[in-house]
mmCIF file of C-alpha atoms and ligand atoms in Angstrom:
data_model
loop_
_atom_site.group_PDB
_atom_site.id
_atom_site.type_symbol
_atom_site.label_atom_id
_atom_site.label_comp_id
_atom_site.label_asym_id
_atom_site.label_seq_id
_atom_site.Cartn_x
_atom_site.Cartn_y
_atom_site.Cartn_z
ATOM 1 C CA MET A 675 20.686 -46.370 0.540
ATOM 2 C CA LYS A 676 19.256 -43.212 -0.181
ATOM 3 C CA ARG A 677 15.813 -42.517 -0.384
ATOM 4 C CA THR A 678 16.448 -40.619 -3.549
ATOM 5 C CA ASP A 679 19.697 -40.215 -6.005
ATOM 6 C CA LYS A 680 19.328 -36.078 -5.516
ATOM 7 C CA THR A 681 22.577 -34.195 -4.879
ATOM 8 C CA LEU A 682 22.685 -31.448 -2.417
ATOM 9 C CA LEU A 683 25.372 -28.908 -2.300
ATOM 10 C CA VAL A 684 25.592 -26.843 1.224
ATOM 11 C CA ALA A 685 27.934 -23.568 0.884
ATOM 12 C CA LEU A 686 28.661 -22.988 4.692
ATOM 13 C CA GLY A 687 29.440 -19.687 5.293
ATOM 14 C CA GLY A 688 32.271 -18.290 7.878
ATOM 15 C CA ASN A 689 29.957 -17.873 10.626
ATOM 16 C CA ALA A 690 29.285 -21.728 10.532
ATOM 17 C CA LEU A 691 32.643 -21.987 12.158
ATOM 18 C CA ILE A 692 33.128 -18.467 14.054
ATOM 19 C CA LYS A 693 29.922 -16.198 14.759
ATOM 20 C CA LYS A 694 30.158 -12.570 14.330
ATOM 21 C CA GLY A 695 31.781 -11.093 17.732
ATOM 22 C CA GLN A 696 33.216 -14.343 18.808
ATOM 23 C CA GLU A 697 37.282 -14.519 19.612
ATOM 24 C CA GLY A 698 37.221 -17.901 17.628
ATOM 25 C CA THR A 699 38.610 -20.585 19.772
ATOM 26 C CA ILE A 700 38.699 -23.863 18.411
ATOM 27 C CA GLU A 701 36.152 -24.879 21.117
ATOM 28 C CA GLN A 702 33.787 -22.273 19.817
ATOM 29 C CA GLN A 703 34.478 -23.484 16.325
ATOM 30 C CA PHE A 704 33.603 -26.997 16.830
ATOM 31 C CA GLU A 705 30.257 -25.991 18.825
ATOM 32 C CA ASN A 706 29.251 -23.505 16.150
ATOM 33 C CA LEU A 707 29.559 -26.704 13.330
ATOM 34 C CA VAL A 708 27.050 -28.960 15.305
ATOM 35 C CA LEU A 709 24.289 -26.849 14.095
ATOM 36 C CA PRO A 710 24.693 -26.795 10.261
ATOM 37 C CA ILE A 711 26.376 -30.374 10.555
ATOM 38 C CA SER A 712 23.558 -32.170 12.537
ATOM 39 C CA GLN A 713 21.083 -31.137 10.006
ATOM 40 C CA ILE A 714 23.589 -32.351 6.902
ATOM 41 C CA ALA A 715 23.726 -35.833 9.006
ATOM 42 C CA ARG A 716 20.273 -36.185 8.769
ATOM 43 C CA LEU A 717 19.908 -34.971 5.181
ATOM 44 C CA SER A 718 22.287 -37.773 4.556
ATOM 45 C CA ARG A 719 19.496 -40.366 4.591
ATOM 46 C CA LYS A 720 17.805 -38.736 1.681
ATOM 47 C CA TYR A 721 20.487 -36.809 -0.269
ATOM 48 C CA ARG A 722 23.792 -37.504 -1.792
ATOM 49 C CA ILE A 723 25.729 -34.266 -0.050
ATOM 50 C CA ILE A 724 28.517 -32.074 -1.191
ATOM 51 C CA ILE A 725 29.716 -29.456 1.262
ATOM 52 C CA THR A 726 31.757 -26.303 0.854
ATOM 53 C CA HIS A 727 33.095 -23.907 3.098
ATOM 54 C CA GLY A 728 34.267 -20.429 3.484
ATOM 55 C CA ASN A 729 38.291 -19.908 5.562
ATOM 56 C CA GLY A 730 37.890 -16.158 5.936
ATOM 57 C CA PRO A 731 38.798 -15.685 9.716
ATOM 58 C CA GLN A 732 40.877 -18.929 9.690
ATOM 59 C CA VAL A 733 43.279 -18.002 6.876
ATOM 60 C CA GLY A 734 43.230 -14.460 8.425
ATOM 61 C CA ASN A 735 44.673 -15.761 11.510
ATOM 62 C CA LEU A 736 47.265 -17.996 9.692
ATOM 63 C CA LEU A 737 48.213 -14.686 8.188
ATOM 64 C CA LEU A 738 48.442 -12.925 11.224
ATOM 65 C CA GLN A 739 50.680 -15.883 12.755
ATOM 66 C CA GLN A 740 53.237 -15.555 10.075
ATOM 67 C CA GLU A 741 53.288 -11.839 10.356
ATOM 68 C CA CYS A 742 54.164 -12.401 14.001
ATOM 69 C CA CYS A 743 57.286 -14.592 13.367
ATOM 70 C CA ASP A 744 60.195 -14.031 11.516
ATOM 71 C CA ALA A 745 61.855 -17.424 12.454
ATOM 72 C CA VAL A 746 60.575 -19.171 9.803
ATOM 73 C CA PRO A 747 59.941 -18.511 6.027
ATOM 74 C CA LYS A 748 56.666 -17.112 4.957
ATOM 75 C CA LEU A 749 54.212 -18.956 3.084
ATOM 76 C CA PRO A 750 52.565 -17.863 0.069
ATOM 77 C CA LEU A 751 48.510 -17.383 0.061
ATOM 78 C CA GLU A 752 48.169 -20.541 -1.954
ATOM 79 C CA ILE A 753 49.717 -22.833 0.670
ATOM 80 C CA LEU A 754 47.741 -21.039 3.530
ATOM 81 C CA VAL A 755 44.511 -21.888 2.013
ATOM 82 C CA ALA A 756 45.516 -25.544 1.306
ATOM 83 C CA GLN A 757 46.236 -25.525 5.249
ATOM 84 C CA THR A 758 42.819 -24.200 5.978
ATOM 85 C CA GLN A 759 41.060 -26.893 3.613
ATOM 86 C CA GLY A 760 42.993 -29.591 5.823
ATOM 87 C CA GLN A 761 42.007 -27.950 8.934
ATOM 88 C CA ILE A 762 38.654 -26.993 8.367
ATOM 89 C CA GLY A 763 37.982 -30.467 6.731
ATOM 90 C CA TYR A 764 39.080 -32.339 9.578
ATOM 91 C CA MET A 765 36.902 -30.344 11.789
ATOM 92 C CA ILE A 766 33.708 -30.944 9.822
ATOM 93 C CA GLU A 767 34.712 -34.649 9.572
ATOM 94 C CA THR A 768 34.709 -35.032 13.339
ATOM 95 C CA THR A 769 31.748 -33.284 13.829
ATOM 96 C CA LEU A 770 29.829 -35.402 10.997
ATOM 97 C CA ASP A 771 31.024 -38.613 12.661
ATOM 98 C CA ASN A 772 29.824 -37.609 16.032
ATOM 99 C CA GLU A 773 26.539 -36.471 14.503
ATOM 100 C CA LEU A 774 26.179 -39.759 12.396
ATOM 101 C CA ILE A 775 26.728 -41.731 15.508
ATOM 102 C CA LYS A 776 24.151 -39.784 17.568
ATOM 103 C CA LEU A 777 21.896 -40.930 14.800
ATOM 104 C CA GLY A 778 22.873 -44.548 14.628
ATOM 105 C CA ILE A 779 24.228 -44.149 11.305
ATOM 106 C CA ASN A 780 27.465 -46.392 10.631
ATOM 107 C CA ASP A 781 27.157 -46.851 6.739
ATOM 108 C CA GLN A 782 27.562 -43.073 5.815
ATOM 109 C CA PHE A 783 31.159 -42.634 4.797
ATOM 110 C CA PHE A 784 32.787 -38.784 3.751
ATOM 111 C CA VAL A 785 36.033 -37.622 2.610
ATOM 112 C CA THR A 786 37.866 -34.226 2.386
ATOM 113 C CA VAL A 787 39.130 -33.140 -1.002
ATOM 114 C CA ILE A 788 41.896 -30.818 -1.284
ATOM 115 C CA SER A 789 40.627 -28.598 -4.292
ATOM 116 C CA TYR A 790 42.428 -26.539 -7.130
ATOM 117 C CA VAL A 791 40.380 -24.021 -8.908
ATOM 118 C CA VAL A 792 41.693 -22.799 -12.308
ATOM 119 C CA VAL A 793 41.413 -18.932 -12.585
ATOM 120 C CA ASN A 794 42.350 -17.142 -15.910
ATOM 121 C CA ASP A 795 45.995 -15.137 -15.358
ATOM 122 C CA LYS A 796 44.018 -12.432 -17.890
ATOM 123 C CA ASP A 797 41.081 -12.084 -15.390
ATOM 124 C CA PRO A 798 40.498 -8.246 -15.017
ATOM 125 C CA ALA A 799 40.679 -8.915 -11.316
ATOM 126 C CA PHE A 800 44.570 -9.335 -11.564
ATOM 127 C CA LYS A 801 44.946 -5.821 -12.591
ATOM 128 C CA LYS A 802 42.713 -4.304 -10.120
ATOM 129 C CA PRO A 803 42.969 -6.150 -6.801
ATOM 130 C CA THR A 804 40.300 -5.616 -4.145
ATOM 131 C CA LYS A 805 39.968 -8.167 -1.509
ATOM 132 C CA PRO A 806 41.191 -7.252 1.796
ATOM 133 C CA ILE A 807 43.054 -10.328 3.482
ATOM 134 C CA GLY A 808 44.771 -10.760 6.771
ATOM 135 C CA PRO A 809 45.402 -8.191 9.625
ATOM 136 C CA ILE A 810 44.591 -4.611 9.803
ATOM 137 C CA TYR A 811 47.820 -2.544 9.852
ATOM 138 C CA SER A 812 48.629 1.132 10.917
ATOM 139 C CA GLU A 813 49.755 3.366 7.718
ATOM 140 C CA GLN A 814 53.456 3.274 9.043
ATOM 141 C CA GLU A 815 53.393 -0.775 9.387
ATOM 142 C CA ALA A 816 51.507 -0.765 6.041
ATOM 143 C CA ALA A 817 54.453 1.357 4.490
ATOM 144 C CA SER A 818 57.216 -1.294 5.162
ATOM 145 C CA LEU A 819 54.820 -4.279 3.804
ATOM 146 C CA PRO A 820 55.803 -6.061 0.288
ATOM 147 C CA TYR A 821 52.271 -6.110 -0.609
ATOM 148 C CA LEU A 822 49.481 -4.015 -2.268
ATOM 149 C CA ILE A 823 48.013 -2.156 0.703
ATOM 150 C CA HIS A 824 44.586 -0.401 0.528
ATOM 151 C CA LYS A 825 42.969 1.870 3.047
ATOM 152 C CA THR A 826 39.626 0.168 3.833
ATOM 153 C CA ALA A 827 37.174 1.392 6.723
ATOM 154 C CA LYS A 828 38.445 -1.049 9.103
ATOM 155 C CA GLY A 829 42.369 0.260 8.505
ATOM 156 C CA PHE A 830 45.407 -0.359 6.324
ATOM 157 C CA ARG A 831 44.990 -4.211 4.694
ATOM 158 C CA ARG A 832 46.830 -6.176 2.249
ATOM 159 C CA VAL A 833 44.531 -6.615 -0.933
ATOM 160 C CA VAL A 834 44.383 -9.188 -3.596
ATOM 161 C CA ALA A 835 42.613 -10.383 -6.712
ATOM 162 C CA SER A 836 39.394 -12.280 -6.688
ATOM 163 C CA PRO A 837 39.322 -13.842 -10.029
ATOM 164 C CA MET A 838 36.211 -15.766 -11.260
ATOM 165 C CA PRO A 839 36.605 -19.426 -10.989
ATOM 166 C CA VAL A 840 37.057 -21.258 -14.445
ATOM 167 C CA THR A 841 36.650 -25.071 -13.562
ATOM 168 C CA ILE A 842 37.270 -26.746 -10.414
ATOM 169 C CA VAL A 843 40.134 -29.432 -11.093
ATOM 170 C CA GLU A 844 39.023 -32.341 -9.015
ATOM 171 C CA LYS A 845 35.392 -32.367 -10.467
ATOM 172 C CA ARG A 846 35.538 -35.829 -11.915
ATOM 173 C CA GLU A 847 36.649 -37.435 -8.533
ATOM 174 C CA ILE A 848 34.360 -35.574 -6.512
ATOM 175 C CA LYS A 849 31.382 -36.675 -9.099
ATOM 176 C CA LYS A 850 32.590 -40.495 -8.538
ATOM 177 C CA LEU A 851 32.673 -39.809 -4.739
ATOM 178 C CA ILE A 852 29.171 -38.580 -4.681
ATOM 179 C CA GLU A 853 28.330 -41.688 -6.835
ATOM 180 C CA MET A 854 29.755 -43.811 -4.395
ATOM 181 C CA ASN A 855 27.581 -42.281 -1.639
ATOM 182 C CA PHE A 856 30.488 -40.556 0.065
ATOM 183 C CA ILE A 857 29.776 -37.089 1.546
ATOM 184 C CA VAL A 858 32.429 -34.668 0.247
ATOM 185 C CA ILE A 859 33.906 -31.749 1.705
ATOM 186 C CA CYS A 860 35.642 -29.560 -0.828
ATOM 187 C CA CYS A 861 36.370 -26.347 -2.579
ATOM 188 C CA GLY A 862 37.206 -24.895 0.750
ATOM 189 C CA GLY A 863 37.915 -21.193 0.822
ATOM 190 C CA GLY A 864 36.739 -21.014 -2.804
ATOM 191 C CA GLY A 865 39.539 -23.700 -3.574
ATOM 192 C CA ILE A 866 43.260 -22.973 -4.282
ATOM 193 C CA PRO A 867 43.418 -20.660 -7.038
ATOM 194 C CA VAL A 868 45.826 -21.961 -10.046
ATOM 195 C CA ILE A 869 46.603 -21.096 -13.240
ATOM 196 C CA ARG A 870 47.233 -23.419 -16.193
ATOM 197 C CA GLU A 871 50.862 -23.501 -17.526
ATOM 198 C CA GLU A 872 50.632 -25.736 -20.134
ATOM 199 C CA ARG A 873 49.822 -29.235 -18.817
ATOM 200 C CA ALA A 874 51.030 -28.221 -15.158
ATOM 201 C CA PHE A 875 48.926 -25.704 -12.649
ATOM 202 C CA GLN A 876 50.837 -22.847 -10.902
ATOM 203 C CA GLY A 877 49.553 -21.568 -7.279
ATOM 204 C CA ILE A 878 48.707 -17.827 -7.532
ATOM 205 C CA ASP A 879 48.104 -15.137 -4.948
ATOM 206 C CA ALA A 880 44.569 -14.659 -5.218
ATOM 207 C CA VAL A 881 41.343 -15.406 -3.164
ATOM 208 C CA ILE A 882 38.270 -17.316 -4.933
ATOM 209 C CA ASP A 883 34.675 -16.364 -3.444
ATOM 210 C CA LYS A 884 33.755 -19.302 -2.042
ATOM 211 C CA ASP A 885 29.881 -19.079 -3.257
ATOM 212 C CA LEU A 886 30.989 -18.332 -6.830
ATOM 213 C CA ALA A 887 33.314 -21.721 -6.792
ATOM 214 C CA SER A 888 30.321 -23.332 -5.307
ATOM 215 C CA ALA A 889 28.102 -22.430 -8.178
ATOM 216 C CA LYS A 890 30.838 -23.699 -10.456
ATOM 217 C CA LEU A 891 31.491 -27.046 -8.900
ATOM 218 C CA ALA A 892 27.314 -27.523 -8.405
ATOM 219 C CA GLU A 893 27.186 -27.075 -12.435
ATOM 220 C CA GLU A 894 30.179 -29.203 -13.463
ATOM 221 C CA VAL A 895 29.138 -31.717 -11.171
ATOM 222 C CA GLY A 896 25.456 -31.734 -11.760
ATOM 223 C CA VAL A 897 23.830 -30.783 -8.396
ATOM 224 C CA ASP A 898 20.225 -30.511 -7.861
ATOM 225 C CA ILE A 899 19.790 -28.351 -5.233
ATOM 226 C CA PHE A 900 22.542 -25.562 -4.139
ATOM 227 C CA ILE A 901 22.018 -24.236 -0.643
ATOM 228 C CA ILE A 902 23.879 -21.044 0.515
ATOM 229 C CA ALA A 903 23.652 -20.968 4.304
ATOM 230 C CA THR A 904 24.748 -17.928 6.154
ATOM 231 C CA ASP A 905 24.169 -15.692 8.983
ATOM 232 C CA VAL A 906 20.688 -14.032 8.092
ATOM 233 C CA GLN A 907 17.678 -15.579 7.127
ATOM 234 C CA GLY A 908 17.831 -14.792 3.344
ATOM 235 C CA VAL A 909 18.048 -12.117 1.070
ATOM 236 C CA ALA A 910 16.821 -8.692 1.943
ATOM 237 C CA LEU A 911 15.649 -5.316 0.069
ATOM 238 C CA ASN A 912 17.119 -2.514 1.679
ATOM 239 C CA TYR A 913 19.051 -4.577 4.176
ATOM 240 C CA GLY A 914 19.969 -2.948 7.510
ATOM 241 C CA LYS A 915 17.428 -0.060 6.987
ATOM 242 C CA LYS A 916 13.664 0.792 8.622
ATOM 243 C CA ASP A 917 12.069 -0.636 5.756
ATOM 244 C CA GLN A 918 14.206 -3.646 5.158
ATOM 245 C CA LYS A 919 12.086 -6.517 3.795
ATOM 246 C CA PHE A 920 13.116 -10.004 3.506
ATOM 247 C CA LEU A 921 12.140 -11.824 0.474
ATOM 248 C CA ARG A 922 11.070 -15.539 -0.056
ATOM 249 C CA SER A 923 11.727 -15.927 -3.777
ATOM 250 C CA ILE A 924 13.273 -13.411 -6.269
ATOM 251 C CA THR A 925 13.467 -14.034 -10.168
ATOM 252 C CA ILE A 926 17.041 -13.839 -12.320
ATOM 253 C CA GLU A 927 15.109 -10.629 -13.535
ATOM 254 C CA GLN A 928 14.304 -8.895 -10.312
ATOM 255 C CA ALA A 929 17.965 -9.803 -8.987
ATOM 256 C CA GLU A 930 19.330 -8.051 -11.955
ATOM 257 C CA LEU A 931 17.454 -5.206 -11.070
ATOM 258 C CA TYR A 932 17.946 -5.208 -7.588
ATOM 259 C CA ILE A 933 22.107 -5.557 -8.121
ATOM 260 C CA LYS A 934 21.874 -2.410 -10.079
ATOM 261 C CA GLU A 935 19.766 -0.456 -7.485
ATOM 262 C CA GLY A 936 22.677 -1.463 -4.983
ATOM 263 C CA HIS A 937 20.791 -3.863 -2.657
ATOM 264 C CA PHE A 938 23.437 -6.549 -2.256
ATOM 265 C CA PRO A 939 27.106 -5.559 -1.282
ATOM 266 C CA ALA A 940 30.534 -6.767 -3.037
ATOM 267 C CA GLY A 941 31.710 -9.642 -0.795
ATOM 268 C CA SER A 942 28.757 -10.417 1.168
ATOM 269 C CA MET A 943 25.261 -10.729 -0.296
ATOM 270 C CA LYS A 944 25.984 -9.987 -4.055
ATOM 271 C CA PRO A 945 28.347 -12.993 -4.757
ATOM 272 C CA LYS A 946 25.771 -15.268 -2.848
ATOM 273 C CA ILE A 947 22.973 -13.683 -5.501
ATOM 274 C CA GLU A 948 25.463 -14.189 -8.207
ATOM 275 C CA ALA A 949 26.313 -17.682 -7.582
ATOM 276 C CA ALA A 950 22.647 -18.667 -7.155
ATOM 277 C CA MET A 951 21.661 -16.855 -10.533
ATOM 278 C CA GLN A 952 24.290 -18.557 -12.437
ATOM 279 C CA PHE A 953 23.537 -22.203 -11.151
ATOM 280 C CA ILE A 954 19.784 -21.503 -12.256
ATOM 281 C CA GLN A 955 20.535 -19.986 -15.647
ATOM 282 C CA ARG A 956 23.018 -22.919 -16.366
ATOM 283 C CA GLY A 957 20.313 -25.372 -15.776
ATOM 284 C CA GLY A 958 20.336 -26.030 -12.006
ATOM 285 C CA LYS A 959 16.973 -26.846 -10.483
ATOM 286 C CA ARG A 960 16.592 -25.384 -6.942
ATOM 287 C CA ALA A 961 19.112 -22.404 -5.302
ATOM 288 C CA VAL A 962 18.243 -21.089 -2.002
ATOM 289 C CA ILE A 963 19.808 -18.833 0.065
ATOM 290 C CA THR A 964 19.402 -19.553 3.940
ATOM 291 C CA SER A 965 20.505 -19.155 7.638
ATOM 292 C CA LEU A 966 22.574 -21.916 8.836
ATOM 293 C CA GLU A 967 19.802 -22.780 11.425
ATOM 294 C CA ASN A 968 17.344 -23.491 8.606
ATOM 295 C CA ILE A 969 19.272 -25.448 5.891
ATOM 296 C CA GLU A 970 16.483 -28.449 6.080
ATOM 297 C CA GLN A 971 13.386 -25.737 5.961
ATOM 298 C CA ALA A 972 15.344 -24.317 3.098
ATOM 299 C CA ILE A 973 15.139 -27.498 1.274
ATOM 300 C CA SER A 974 11.521 -28.094 2.102
ATOM 301 C CA GLY A 975 10.674 -24.379 0.812
ATOM 302 C CA GLU A 976 9.867 -23.272 4.221
ATOM 303 C CA SER A 977 12.627 -20.893 4.756
ATOM 304 C CA GLY A 978 15.330 -18.659 2.873
ATOM 305 C CA THR A 979 15.266 -16.981 -0.520
ATOM 306 C CA GLU A 980 14.835 -18.962 -3.698
ATOM 307 C CA VAL A 981 16.495 -17.683 -6.614
ATOM 308 C CA VAL A 982 13.883 -18.926 -9.461
ATOM 309 C CA LYS A 983 13.997 -18.461 -13.306
ATOM 310 C CA SER A 984 10.742 -16.813 -13.244
ATOM 311 C CA ILE A 985 7.419 -16.773 -11.462
HETATM 312 P P1 ADP B 1871 29.461 -16.012 4.661
HETATM 313 O O1 ADP B 1871 30.477 -15.682 5.709
HETATM 314 O O2 ADP B 1871 28.164 -16.749 4.723
HETATM 315 O O3 ADP B 1871 29.905 -15.482 3.158
HETATM 316 P P2 ADP B 1871 28.927 -12.672 4.452
HETATM 317 O O4 ADP B 1871 29.368 -11.788 5.547
HETATM 318 O O5 ADP B 1871 29.865 -12.922 3.394
HETATM 319 O O6 ADP B 1871 28.779 -14.293 5.089
HETATM 320 O O7 ADP B 1871 27.524 -12.396 3.698
HETATM 321 C C1 ADP B 1871 26.177 -12.670 4.747
HETATM 322 C C2 ADP B 1871 26.323 -11.173 4.873
HETATM 323 O O8 ADP B 1871 25.439 -10.418 4.217
HETATM 324 C C3 ADP B 1871 24.932 -11.064 5.949
HETATM 325 O O9 ADP B 1871 25.795 -11.161 7.292
HETATM 326 C C4 ADP B 1871 24.656 -9.396 6.187
HETATM 327 O O10 ADP B 1871 24.671 -8.802 7.029
HETATM 328 C C5 ADP B 1871 24.732 -9.336 4.599
HETATM 329 N N1 ADP B 1871 24.063 -8.582 3.469
HETATM 330 C C6 ADP B 1871 24.446 -7.413 2.887
HETATM 331 N N2 ADP B 1871 23.304 -7.073 2.168
HETATM 332 C C7 ADP B 1871 22.393 -8.200 2.130
HETATM 333 C C8 ADP B 1871 20.922 -8.174 1.449
HETATM 334 N N3 ADP B 1871 20.439 -7.156 1.107
HETATM 335 N N4 ADP B 1871 20.188 -8.944 2.540
HETATM 336 C C9 ADP B 1871 20.896 -9.888 3.417
HETATM 337 N N5 ADP B 1871 21.897 -10.013 3.943
HETATM 338 C C10 ADP B 1871 22.687 -9.170 3.276
HETATM 339 MG MG1 MG B 1872 30.841 -14.193 2.218
#
C-alpha cells in the first residue's frame, strides 16, 4: 500500500539517458538512468507515479542510421518515435526493476504504454516548422534531401513542426493503471503525433514537446505533483551570464514577464516554464522544475524552482 494516494508525474529530460558531451553508448544510458530511477523507486512507497521522458538523441540516432542505409525503405518520423518509446521504456523498466529489488520491494508493478498524442492539423506550427531534428548536413547534401531544411547554428538540418498537444489518446488507460498502483511509463518523446480523421488516427511528421505533452497528461489524469527533471538545478534569470540567478519559486505573473524579457529560450527552458504554468493554471497543485539529482528534494520543497499561482 502507498502512504498517500497522491499522484506524481516525473518528466525526465534527455540527459537522464545521455549527458551533454557523452557519446551515448547503451552502457552510459543505463548507468545514467540509475540516478533518477533510484529516487523514483523510493518515491513509489509514497506516491502513485507516472514517468514521461524525452527522446531527442535516440530519435536523432535512428534518423542518422536510416540515412546511412539505402537497402531498406525509410521509416517516417512517427514510426521512429514509436521505436524510441519501446526502447527507452524497456531501459527505464529494467532499471526500475533493479532499483526496486535493491530496496527489497517486490510488490510494485510497472508498465510502458505506447502513447499517441492528438494534434490539430490546423495548428499554426504546421505552416512554419521550426524544430530541428536528426543529422547535421552540409549545404550540398541538404540540397538533395526531400525534407524542409533550415540553416541552424550547428549547420543544415531538417525541421519539422512542433504542434501543441491537444489530448493524450491513452489517458483513460493510464488513469486506470495508476489507480491500480502501476508505475506507468508513457508519452515518450512527447508522444506519437497523430491527427484525428473522423474516428481514426493518422500519424503525422511532427515532434511534440515532451514537457508540454507531460503537462497535458498531468492535467487529463489529475496529477497532484508535476516534476520536470533536467540538467540544471532550476530556472535562472540571465542564465549563463555573470549575473545569473536561480529562482526558488516563480509566480505565473513573473513567469509571463520573464518570458517576454527573453530569459527562457524556445526549445529548452521556455516549454518547461510554459508546461508548469499550464498545469498550475488548470488546477494542478504543485509544479517544480529541478535537476535529475534532486527529484526527492524538489518534492519536499528543498530544491528546484516551483511555479506558483501567486505569493
Ligand atoms: P531537457 O532534455 O531536460 O528537456 P533542455 O536542454 O531542453 O533539457 O533544457 C534544459 C536546458 O535549458 C539547460 O541545460 C540550460 O542550458 C537551458 N536553459 C536556458 N535558459 C535557462 C534558464 N533561464 N534557466 C535555466 N536553464 C536554462
Ligand atoms: Mg527539452
